[in-house]
Amino acid sequence: MVVPFYLAQSVLSISLVEIRNTKMQFIQKSSLTKLQKQAIRGLWNSEYPAVISQKTDENFDAYLKPLGDQHHVLVWSESGELQAWFFDFVRNNERNFAMIVSRKAQGKGLGKKLLLDAQDRLPELKGWVVKTQGLYKADGTEYVNPKDFYSICGFVVIQDEIWKTKAFETVKIAWFKTAKSHLNESHS
């Protein structure tokens, strides 16, 4: 698979990985092109609850702008569809992350692979998961809270760190390299 020029700008690394008999291209970057941001925004808007959609390029740029030391991993299918985006960054002196995996690629080990790669690189990761039940995606399907997935991957819920809006509530999750996790044990 040849990477188009517009996708290869400011690339840190490119690798072809086979996950459950499906070849996917992992592209690591420190910054994103406009077309990559649009692809990520499309994935975001199809997989996250509609109440947190990124309606415009400007909304997405405003989300990214204040975040420091950005590291992006974009996963593309052989047909050129964005299958996943993993993003780690610094906010409030903590290493945070966000991850979106397309529903076509869910359940195939891609999310675990992305987390495992980050856990190999970093001493800790923190993030936020939607706690509110009964939220729906843009297509009307119910959003499934990924808290159990992250728990299996060694994350713990920090119960006293909650972020609320009028429409939903999130809770902070954290993983530390010293923590034992099913994911790390299976990687050994």
JSON list of C-alpha atoms in Angstrom, two decimals:
[
{"chain": "A", "resi": 1, "resn": "MET", "atom": "CA", "xyz": [0.00, 0.00, 0.00]},
{"chain": "A", "resi": 2, "resn": "VAL", "atom": "CA", "xyz": [1.40, 3.38, -1.01]},
{"chain": "A", "resi": 3, "resn": "VAL", "atom": "CA", "xyz": [0.68, 6.32, 1.29]},
{"chain": "A", "resi": 4, "resn": "PRO", "atom": "CA", "xyz": [-0.69, 9.33, -0.59]},
{"chain": "A", "resi": 5, "resn": "PHE", "atom": "CA", "xyz": [1.40, 12.47, -0.15]},
{"chain": "A", "resi": 6, "resn": "TYR", "atom": "CA", "xyz": [-1.37, 14.30, 1.70]},
{"chain": "A", "resi": 7, "resn": "LEU", "atom": "CA", "xyz": [-1.42, 11.53, 4.31]},
{"chain": "A", "resi": 8, "resn": "ALA", "atom": "CA", "xyz": [2.34, 11.20, 4.69]},
{"chain": "A", "resi": 9, "resn": "GLN", "atom": "CA", "xyz": [3.21, 14.76, 5.72]},
{"chain": "A", "resi": 10, "resn": "SER", "atom": "CA", "xyz": [5.05, 14.99, 9.09]},
{"chain": "A", "resi": 11, "resn": "VAL", "atom": "CA", "xyz": [4.97, 11.21, 9.55]},
{"chain": "A", "resi": 12, "resn": "LEU", "atom": "CA", "xyz": [6.90, 9.75, 12.49]},
{"chain": "A", "resi": 13, "resn": "SER", "atom": "CA", "xyz": [6.48, 6.16, 11.33]},
{"chain": "A", "resi": 14, "resn": "ILE", "atom": "CA", "xyz": [4.41, 3.96, 9.04]},
{"chain": "A", "resi": 15, "resn": "SER", "atom": "CA", "xyz": [3.84, 0.26, 9.55]},
{"chain": "A", "resi": 16, "resn": "LEU", "atom": "CA", "xyz": [1.63, -2.36, 7.97]},
{"chain": "A", "resi": 17, "resn": "VAL", "atom": "CA", "xyz": [0.01, -4.57, 10.61]},
{"chain": "A", "resi": 18, "resn": "GLU", "atom": "CA", "xyz": [-2.19, -7.61, 10.13]},
{"chain": "A", "resi": 19, "resn": "ILE", "atom": "CA", "xyz": [-4.97, -7.98, 12.68]},
{"chain": "A", "resi": 20, "resn": "ARG", "atom": "CA", "xyz": [-7.20, -11.02, 12.34]},
{"chain": "A", "resi": 21, "resn": "ASN", "atom": "CA", "xyz": [-6.34, -11.48, 8.66]},
{"chain": "A", "resi": 22, "resn": "THR", "atom": "CA", "xyz": [-6.95, -7.82, 7.85]},
{"chain": "A", "resi": 23, "resn": "LYS", "atom": "CA", "xyz": [-4.04, -5.61, 6.80]},
{"chain": "A", "resi": 24, "resn": "MET", "atom": "CA", "xyz": [-4.09, -2.14, 8.28]},
{"chain": "A", "resi": 25, "resn": "GLN", "atom": "CA", "xyz": [-1.67, 0.72, 7.93]},
{"chain": "A", "resi": 26, "resn": "PHE", "atom": "CA", "xyz": [-0.61, 2.47, 11.15]},
{"chain": "A", "resi": 27, "resn": "ILE", "atom": "CA", "xyz": [0.63, 6.02, 10.63]},
{"chain": "A", "resi": 28, "resn": "GLN", "atom": "CA", "xyz": [2.12, 7.87, 13.60]},
{"chain": "A", "resi": 29, "resn": "LYS", "atom": "CA", "xyz": [2.24, 11.66, 13.42]},
{"chain": "A", "resi": 30, "resn": "SER", "atom": "CA", "xyz": [2.83, 14.69, 15.59]},
{"chain": "A", "resi": 31, "resn": "SER", "atom": "CA", "xyz": [0.44, 16.89, 13.58]},
{"chain": "A", "resi": 32, "resn": "LEU", "atom": "CA", "xyz": [-2.49, 16.37, 11.25]},
{"chain": "A", "resi": 33, "resn": "THR", "atom": "CA", "xyz": [-3.37, 17.60, 7.78]},
{"chain": "A", "resi": 34, "resn": "LYS", "atom": "CA", "xyz": [-6.77, 19.13, 7.08]},
{"chain": "A", "resi": 35, "resn": "LEU", "atom": "CA", "xyz": [-7.89, 15.95, 5.28]},
{"chain": "A", "resi": 36, "resn": "GLN", "atom": "CA", "xyz": [-6.82, 13.77, 8.21]},
{"chain": "A", "resi": 37, "resn": "LYS", "atom": "CA", "xyz": [-8.71, 16.01, 10.63]},
{"chain": "A", "resi": 38, "resn": "GLN", "atom": "CA", "xyz": [-11.80, 15.71, 8.45]},
{"chain": "A", "resi": 39, "resn": "ALA", "atom": "CA", "xyz": [-11.50, 11.91, 8.40]},
{"chain": "A", "resi": 40, "resn": "ILE", "atom": "CA", "xyz": [-11.08, 11.83, 12.20]},
{"chain": "A", "resi": 41, "resn": "ARG", "atom": "CA", "xyz": [-14.03, 14.17, 12.65]},
{"chain": "A", "resi": 42, "resn": "GLY", "atom": "CA", "xyz": [-16.15, 11.86, 10.50]},
{"chain": "A", "resi": 43, "resn": "LEU", "atom": "CA", "xyz": [-15.13, 8.88, 12.64]},
{"chain": "A", "resi": 44, "resn": "TRP", "atom": "CA", "xyz": [-15.74, 10.89, 15.84]},
{"chain": "A", "resi": 45, "resn": "ASN", "atom": "CA", "xyz": [-19.21, 11.92, 14.70]},
{"chain": "A", "resi": 46, "resn": "SER", "atom": "CA", "xyz": [-20.19, 8.38, 13.73]},
{"chain": "A", "resi": 47, "resn": "GLU", "atom": "CA", "xyz": [-18.89, 6.59, 16.85]},
{"chain": "A", "resi": 48, "resn": "TYR", "atom": "CA", "xyz": [-19.25, 9.02, 19.77]},
{"chain": "A", "resi": 49, "resn": "PRO", "atom": "CA", "xyz": [-22.59, 10.18, 21.21]},
{"chain": "A", "resi": 50, "resn": "ALA", "atom": "CA", "xyz": [-24.23, 12.84, 19.04]},
{"chain": "A", "resi": 51, "resn": "VAL", "atom": "CA", "xyz": [-24.20, 15.31, 21.97]},
{"chain": "A", "resi": 52, "resn": "ILE", "atom": "CA", "xyz": [-20.39, 15.57, 21.67]},
{"chain": "A", "resi": 53, "resn": "SER", "atom": "CA", "xyz": [-20.19, 15.78, 17.89]},
{"chain": "A", "resi": 54, "resn": "GLN", "atom": "CA", "xyz": [-17.57, 17.93, 16.21]},
{"chain": "A", "resi": 55, "resn": "LYS", "atom": "CA", "xyz": [-19.82, 19.85, 13.83]},
{"chain": "A", "resi": 56, "resn": "THR", "atom": "CA", "xyz": [-17.14, 21.87, 12.01]},
{"chain": "A", "resi": 57, "resn": "ASP", "atom": "CA", "xyz": [-13.43, 21.82, 11.25]},
{"chain": "A", "resi": 58, "resn": "GLU", "atom": "CA", "xyz": [-13.14, 24.88, 13.49]},
{"chain": "A", "resi": 59, "resn": "ASN", "atom": "CA", "xyz": [-14.70, 22.98, 16.43]},
{"chain": "A", "resi": 60, "resn": "PHE", "atom": "CA", "xyz": [-12.18, 20.19, 16.00]},
{"chain": "A", "resi": 61, "resn": "ASP", "atom": "CA", "xyz": [-9.26, 22.61, 15.67]},
{"chain": "A", "resi": 62, "resn": "ALA", "atom": "CA", "xyz": [-10.41, 24.37, 18.87]},
{"chain": "A", "resi": 63, "resn": "TYR", "atom": "CA", "xyz": [-10.44, 20.97, 20.64]},
{"chain": "A", "resi": 64, "resn": "LEU", "atom": "CA", "xyz": [-6.88, 20.15, 19.52]},
{"chain": "A", "resi": 65, "resn": "LYS", "atom": "CA", "xyz": [-5.23, 23.57, 19.82]},
{"chain": "A", "resi": 66, "resn": "PRO", "atom": "CA", "xyz": [-4.68, 23.79, 23.62]},
{"chain": "A", "resi": 67, "resn": "LEU", "atom": "CA", "xyz": [-3.37, 20.22, 23.90]},
{"chain": "A", "resi": 68, "resn": "GLY", "atom": "CA", "xyz": [0.40, 19.83, 24.15]},
{"chain": "A", "resi": 69, "resn": "ASP", "atom": "CA", "xyz": [2.89, 17.20, 22.93]},
{"chain": "A", "resi": 70, "resn": "GLN", "atom": "CA", "xyz": [0.42, 15.58, 20.56]},
{"chain": "A", "resi": 71, "resn": "HIS", "atom": "CA", "xyz": [1.01, 12.06, 19.24]},
{"chain": "A", "resi": 72, "resn": "HIS", "atom": "CA", "xyz": [-1.51, 10.68, 16.74]},
{"chain": "A", "resi": 73, "resn": "VAL", "atom": "CA", "xyz": [-1.89, 7.14, 15.41]},
{"chain": "A", "resi": 74, "resn": "LEU", "atom": "CA", "xyz": [-4.19, 6.82, 12.43]},
{"chain": "A", "resi": 75, "resn": "VAL", "atom": "CA", "xyz": [-5.15, 3.34, 11.28]},
{"chain": "A", "resi": 76, "resn": "TRP", "atom": "CA", "xyz": [-6.25, 2.98, 7.67]},
{"chain": "A", "resi": 77, "resn": "SER", "atom": "CA", "xyz": [-7.76, -0.04, 5.92]},
{"chain": "A", "resi": 78, "resn": "GLU", "atom": "CA", "xyz": [-6.37, -1.23, 2.60]},
{"chain": "A", "resi": 79, "resn": "SER", "atom": "CA", "xyz": [-9.32, 0.46, 0.93]},
{"chain": "A", "resi": 80, "resn": "GLY", "atom": "CA", "xyz": [-8.31, 3.82, 2.45]},
{"chain": "A", "resi": 81, "resn": "GLU", "atom": "CA", "xyz": [-10.97, 4.08, 5.17]},
{"chain": "A", "resi": 82, "resn": "LEU", "atom": "CA", "xyz": [-9.97, 5.42, 8.57]},
{"chain": "A", "resi": 83, "resn": "GLN", "atom": "CA", "xyz": [-10.52, 2.54, 11.00]},
{"chain": "A", "resi": 84, "resn": "ALA", "atom": "CA", "xyz": [-9.18, 4.09, 14.20]},
{"chain": "A", "resi": 85, "resn": "TRP", "atom": "CA", "xyz": [-7.55, 7.13, 15.75]},
{"chain": "A", "resi": 86, "resn": "PHE", "atom": "CA", "xyz": [-5.50, 7.00, 18.94]},
{"chain": "A", "resi": 87, "resn": "PHE", "atom": "CA", "xyz": [-4.32, 10.31, 20.29]},
{"chain": "A", "resi": 88, "resn": "ASP", "atom": "CA", "xyz": [-2.21, 11.03, 23.34]},
{"chain": "A", "resi": 89, "resn": "PHE", "atom": "CA", "xyz": [-1.38, 14.50, 24.56]},
{"chain": "A", "resi": 90, "resn": "VAL", "atom": "CA", "xyz": [-0.58, 16.61, 27.60]},
{"chain": "A", "resi": 91, "resn": "ARG", "atom": "CA", "xyz": [-3.31, 18.56, 29.35]},
{"chain": "A", "resi": 92, "resn": "ASN", "atom": "CA", "xyz": [-2.93, 20.00, 32.88]},
{"chain": "A", "resi": 93, "resn": "ASN", "atom": "CA", "xyz": [0.51, 18.34, 33.18]},
{"chain": "A", "resi": 94, "resn": "GLU", "atom": "CA", "xyz": [-0.99, 14.85, 32.65]},
{"chain": "A", "resi": 95, "resn": "ARG", "atom": "CA", "xyz": [-0.63, 12.45, 29.72]},
{"chain": "A", "resi": 96, "resn": "ASN", "atom": "CA", "xyz": [-4.17, 11.97, 28.42]},
{"chain": "A", "resi": 97, "resn": "PHE", "atom": "CA", "xyz": [-5.57, 10.03, 25.50]},
{"chain": "A", "resi": 98, "resn": "ALA", "atom": "CA", "xyz": [-8.59, 9.65, 23.27]},
{"chain": "A", "resi": 99, "resn": "MET", "atom": "CA", "xyz": [-9.36, 6.68, 21.06]},
{"chain": "A", "resi": 100, "resn": "ILE", "atom": "CA", "xyz": [-12.02, 5.97, 18.48]},
{"chain": "A", "resi": 101, "resn": "VAL", "atom": "CA", "xyz": [-12.36, 2.65, 16.65]},
{"chain": "A", "resi": 102, "resn": "SER", "atom": "CA", "xyz": [-14.88, 2.32, 13.83]},
{"chain": "A", "resi": 103, "resn": "ARG", "atom": "CA", "xyz": [-17.67, -0.14, 14.46]},
{"chain": "A", "resi": 104, "resn": "LYS", "atom": "CA", "xyz": [-16.40, -2.18, 11.47]},
{"chain": "A", "resi": 105, "resn": "ALA", "atom": "CA", "xyz": [-13.08, -2.68, 13.28]},
{"chain": "A", "resi": 106, "resn": "GLN", "atom": "CA", "xyz": [-14.38, -3.16, 16.83]},
{"chain": "A", "resi": 107, "resn": "GLY", "atom": "CA", "xyz": [-13.96, -6.55, 18.46]},
{"chain": "A", "resi": 108, "resn": "LYS", "atom": "CA", "xyz": [-10.91, -7.44, 16.34]},
{"chain": "A", "resi": 109, "resn": "GLY", "atom": "CA", "xyz": [-8.15, -6.46, 18.78]},
{"chain": "A", "resi": 110, "resn": "LEU", "atom": "CA", "xyz": [-7.38, -3.10, 17.19]},
{"chain": "A", "resi": 111, "resn": "GLY", "atom": "CA", "xyz": [-8.24, -1.03, 20.29]},
{"chain": "A", "resi": 112, "resn": "LYS", "atom": "CA", "xyz": [-6.15, -3.32, 22.49]},
{"chain": "A", "resi": 113, "resn": "LYS", "atom": "CA", "xyz": [-3.24, -3.06, 20.06]},
{"chain": "A", "resi": 114, "resn": "LEU", "atom": "CA", "xyz": [-3.40, 0.74, 20.11]},
{"chain": "A", "resi": 115, "resn": "LEU", "atom": "CA", "xyz": [-3.51, 0.81, 23.92]},
{"chain": "A", "resi": 116, "resn": "LEU", "atom": "CA", "xyz": [-0.71, -1.74, 24.21]},
{"chain": "A", "resi": 117, "resn": "ASP", "atom": "CA", "xyz": [1.52, 0.30, 21.90]},
{"chain": "A", "resi": 118, "resn": "ALA", "atom": "CA", "xyz": [0.85, 3.41, 24.02]},
{"chain": "A", "resi": 119, "resn": "GLN", "atom": "CA", "xyz": [1.44, 1.50, 27.26]},
{"chain": "A", "resi": 120, "resn": "ASP", "atom": "CA", "xyz": [4.80, 0.31, 25.92]},
{"chain": "A", "resi": 121, "resn": "ARG", "atom": "CA", "xyz": [5.76, 3.94, 25.20]},
{"chain": "A", "resi": 122, "resn": "LEU", "atom": "CA", "xyz": [4.34, 5.77, 28.20]},
{"chain": "A", "resi": 123, "resn": "PRO", "atom": "CA", "xyz": [4.43, 5.44, 32.01]},
{"chain": "A", "resi": 124, "resn": "GLU", "atom": "CA", "xyz": [0.78, 6.45, 32.43]},
{"chain": "A", "resi": 125, "resn": "LEU", "atom": "CA", "xyz": [-2.38, 7.37, 30.55]},
{"chain": "A", "resi": 126, "resn": "LYS", "atom": "CA", "xyz": [-5.49, 9.20, 31.65]},
{"chain": "A", "resi": 127, "resn": "GLY", "atom": "CA", "xyz": [-8.73, 9.80, 29.84]},
{"chain": "A", "resi": 128, "resn": "TRP", "atom": "CA", "xyz": [-12.44, 10.34, 30.22]},
{"chain": "A", "resi": 129, "resn": "VAL", "atom": "CA", "xyz": [-15.30, 7.95, 29.48]},
{"chain": "A", "resi": 130, "resn": "VAL", "atom": "CA", "xyz": [-18.94, 8.88, 29.12]},
{"chain": "A", "resi": 131, "resn": "LYS", "atom": "CA", "xyz": [-20.76, 7.70, 32.23]},
{"chain": "A", "resi": 132, "resn": "THR", "atom": "CA", "xyz": [-24.31, 8.67, 31.18]},
{"chain": "A", "resi": 133, "resn": "GLN", "atom": "CA", "xyz": [-26.43, 5.79, 29.89]},
{"chain": "A", "resi": 134, "resn": "GLY", "atom": "CA", "xyz": [-29.01, 6.16, 27.11]},
{"chain": "A", "resi": 135, "resn": "LEU", "atom": "CA", "xyz": [-27.01, 8.38, 24.76]},
{"chain": "A", "resi": 136, "resn": "TYR", "atom": "CA", "xyz": [-27.27, 7.86, 21.03]},
{"chain": "A", "resi": 137, "resn": "LYS", "atom": "CA", "xyz": [-24.94, 8.18, 18.08]},
{"chain": "A", "resi": 138, "resn": "ALA", "atom": "CA", "xyz": [-25.78, 10.34, 15.06]},
{"chain": "A", "resi": 139, "resn": "ASP", "atom": "CA", "xyz": [-27.28, 7.32, 13.26]},
{"chain": "A", "resi": 140, "resn": "GLY", "atom": "CA", "xyz": [-29.67, 6.61, 16.16]},
{"chain": "A", "resi": 141, "resn": "THR", "atom": "CA", "xyz": [-27.86, 3.56, 17.56]},
{"chain": "A", "resi": 142, "resn": "GLU", "atom": "CA", "xyz": [-27.18, 3.53, 21.29]},
{"chain": "A", "resi": 143, "resn": "TYR", "atom": "CA", "xyz": [-23.70, 4.52, 22.43]},
{"chain": "A", "resi": 144, "resn": "VAL", "atom": "CA", "xyz": [-22.08, 1.73, 24.46]},
{"chain": "A", "resi": 145, "resn": "ASN", "atom": "CA", "xyz": [-19.93, 2.96, 27.35]},
{"chain": "A", "resi": 146, "resn": "PRO", "atom": "CA", "xyz": [-16.37, 1.56, 26.90]},
{"chain": "A", "resi": 147, "resn": "LYS", "atom": "CA", "xyz": [-15.58, 1.54, 30.65]},
{"chain": "A", "resi": 148, "resn": "ASP", "atom": "CA", "xyz": [-15.54, -2.28, 30.83]},
{"chain": "A", "resi": 149, "resn": "PHE", "atom": "CA", "xyz": [-13.13, -2.47, 27.88]},
{"chain": "A", "resi": 150, "resn": "TYR", "atom": "CA", "xyz": [-10.74, -0.05, 29.61]},
{"chain": "A", "resi": 151, "resn": "SER", "atom": "CA", "xyz": [-11.05, -1.97, 32.88]},
{"chain": "A", "resi": 152, "resn": "ILE", "atom": "CA", "xyz": [-9.98, -5.17, 31.09]},
{"chain": "A", "resi": 153, "resn": "CYS", "atom": "CA", "xyz": [-7.02, -3.19, 29.70]},
{"chain": "A", "resi": 154, "resn": "GLY", "atom": "CA", "xyz": [-5.83, -2.25, 33.21]},
{"chain": "A", "resi": 155, "resn": "PHE", "atom": "CA", "xyz": [-7.47, 1.15, 33.65]},
{"chain": "A", "resi": 156, "resn": "VAL", "atom": "CA", "xyz": [-9.09, 2.17, 36.91]},
{"chain": "A", "resi": 157, "resn": "VAL", "atom": "CA", "xyz": [-11.97, 4.60, 37.36]},
{"chain": "A", "resi": 158, "resn": "ILE", "atom": "CA", "xyz": [-11.20, 7.67, 39.44]},
{"chain": "A", "resi": 159, "resn": "GLN", "atom": "CA", "xyz": [-14.65, 8.03, 41.00]},
{"chain": "A", "resi": 160, "resn": "ASP", "atom": "CA", "xyz": [-14.11, 11.50, 42.46]},
{"chain": "A", "resi": 161, "resn": "GLU", "atom": "CA", "xyz": [-13.11, 13.06, 39.13]},
{"chain": "A", "resi": 162, "resn": "ILE", "atom": "CA", "xyz": [-16.31, 13.66, 37.21]},
{"chain": "A", "resi": 163, "resn": "TRP", "atom": "CA", "xyz": [-16.99, 16.19, 34.48]},
{"chain": "A", "resi": 164, "resn": "LYS", "atom": "CA", "xyz": [-20.63, 17.17, 33.95]},
{"chain": "A", "resi": 165, "resn": "THR", "atom": "CA", "xyz": [-22.51, 19.07, 31.29]},
{"chain": "A", "resi": 166, "resn": "LYS", "atom": "CA", "xyz": [-26.25, 19.54, 30.87]},
{"chain": "A", "resi": 167, "resn": "ALA", "atom": "CA", "xyz": [-26.37, 16.65, 28.40]},
{"chain": "A", "resi": 168, "resn": "PHE", "atom": "CA", "xyz": [-23.98, 14.04, 29.84]},
{"chain": "A", "resi": 169, "resn": "GLU", "atom": "CA", "xyz": [-21.47, 13.08, 32.53]},
{"chain": "A", "resi": 170, "resn": "THR", "atom": "CA", "xyz": [-17.96, 11.64, 32.19]},
{"chain": "A", "resi": 171, "resn": "VAL", "atom": "CA", "xyz": [-15.62, 10.00, 34.66]},
{"chain": "A", "resi": 172, "resn": "LYS", "atom": "CA", "xyz": [-11.83, 9.95, 34.60]},
{"chain": "A", "resi": 173, "resn": "ILE", "atom": "CA", "xyz": [-9.93, 6.71, 34.00]},
{"chain": "A", "resi": 174, "resn": "ALA", "atom": "CA", "xyz": [-6.22, 6.10, 34.55]},
{"chain": "A", "resi": 175, "resn": "TRP", "atom": "CA", "xyz": [-3.58, 3.48, 33.79]},
{"chain": "A", "resi": 176, "resn": "PHE", "atom": "CA", "xyz": [-0.12, 3.37, 35.37]},
{"chain": "A", "resi": 177, "resn": "LYS", "atom": "CA", "xyz": [2.73, 1.18, 34.17]},
{"chain": "A", "resi": 178, "resn": "THR", "atom": "CA", "xyz": [3.01, -0.36, 37.64]},
{"chain": "A", "resi": 179, "resn": "ALA", "atom": "CA", "xyz": [-0.62, -1.49, 37.55]},
{"chain": "A", "resi": 180, "resn": "LYS", "atom": "CA", "xyz": [-1.25, -5.11, 36.68]},
{"chain": "A", "resi": 181, "resn": "SER", "atom": "CA", "xyz": [-3.65, -5.59, 33.82]},
{"chain": "A", "resi": 182, "resn": "HIS", "atom": "CA", "xyz": [-4.95, -8.40, 31.72]},
{"chain": "A", "resi": 183, "resn": "LEU", "atom": "CA", "xyz": [-3.63, -6.58, 28.66]},
{"chain": "A", "resi": 184, "resn": "ASN", "atom": "CA", "xyz": [-0.08, -6.33, 30.02]},
{"chain": "A", "resi": 185, "resn": "GLU", "atom": "CA", "xyz": [-0.08, -9.94, 31.26]},
{"chain": "A", "resi": 186, "resn": "SER", "atom": "CA", "xyz": [-1.16, -11.20, 27.83]},
{"chain": "A", "resi": 187, "resn": "HIS", "atom": "CA", "xyz": [1.60, -9.10, 26.21]},
{"chain": "A", "resi": 188, "resn": "SER", "atom": "CA", "xyz": [4.43, -10.59, 28.31]}
]
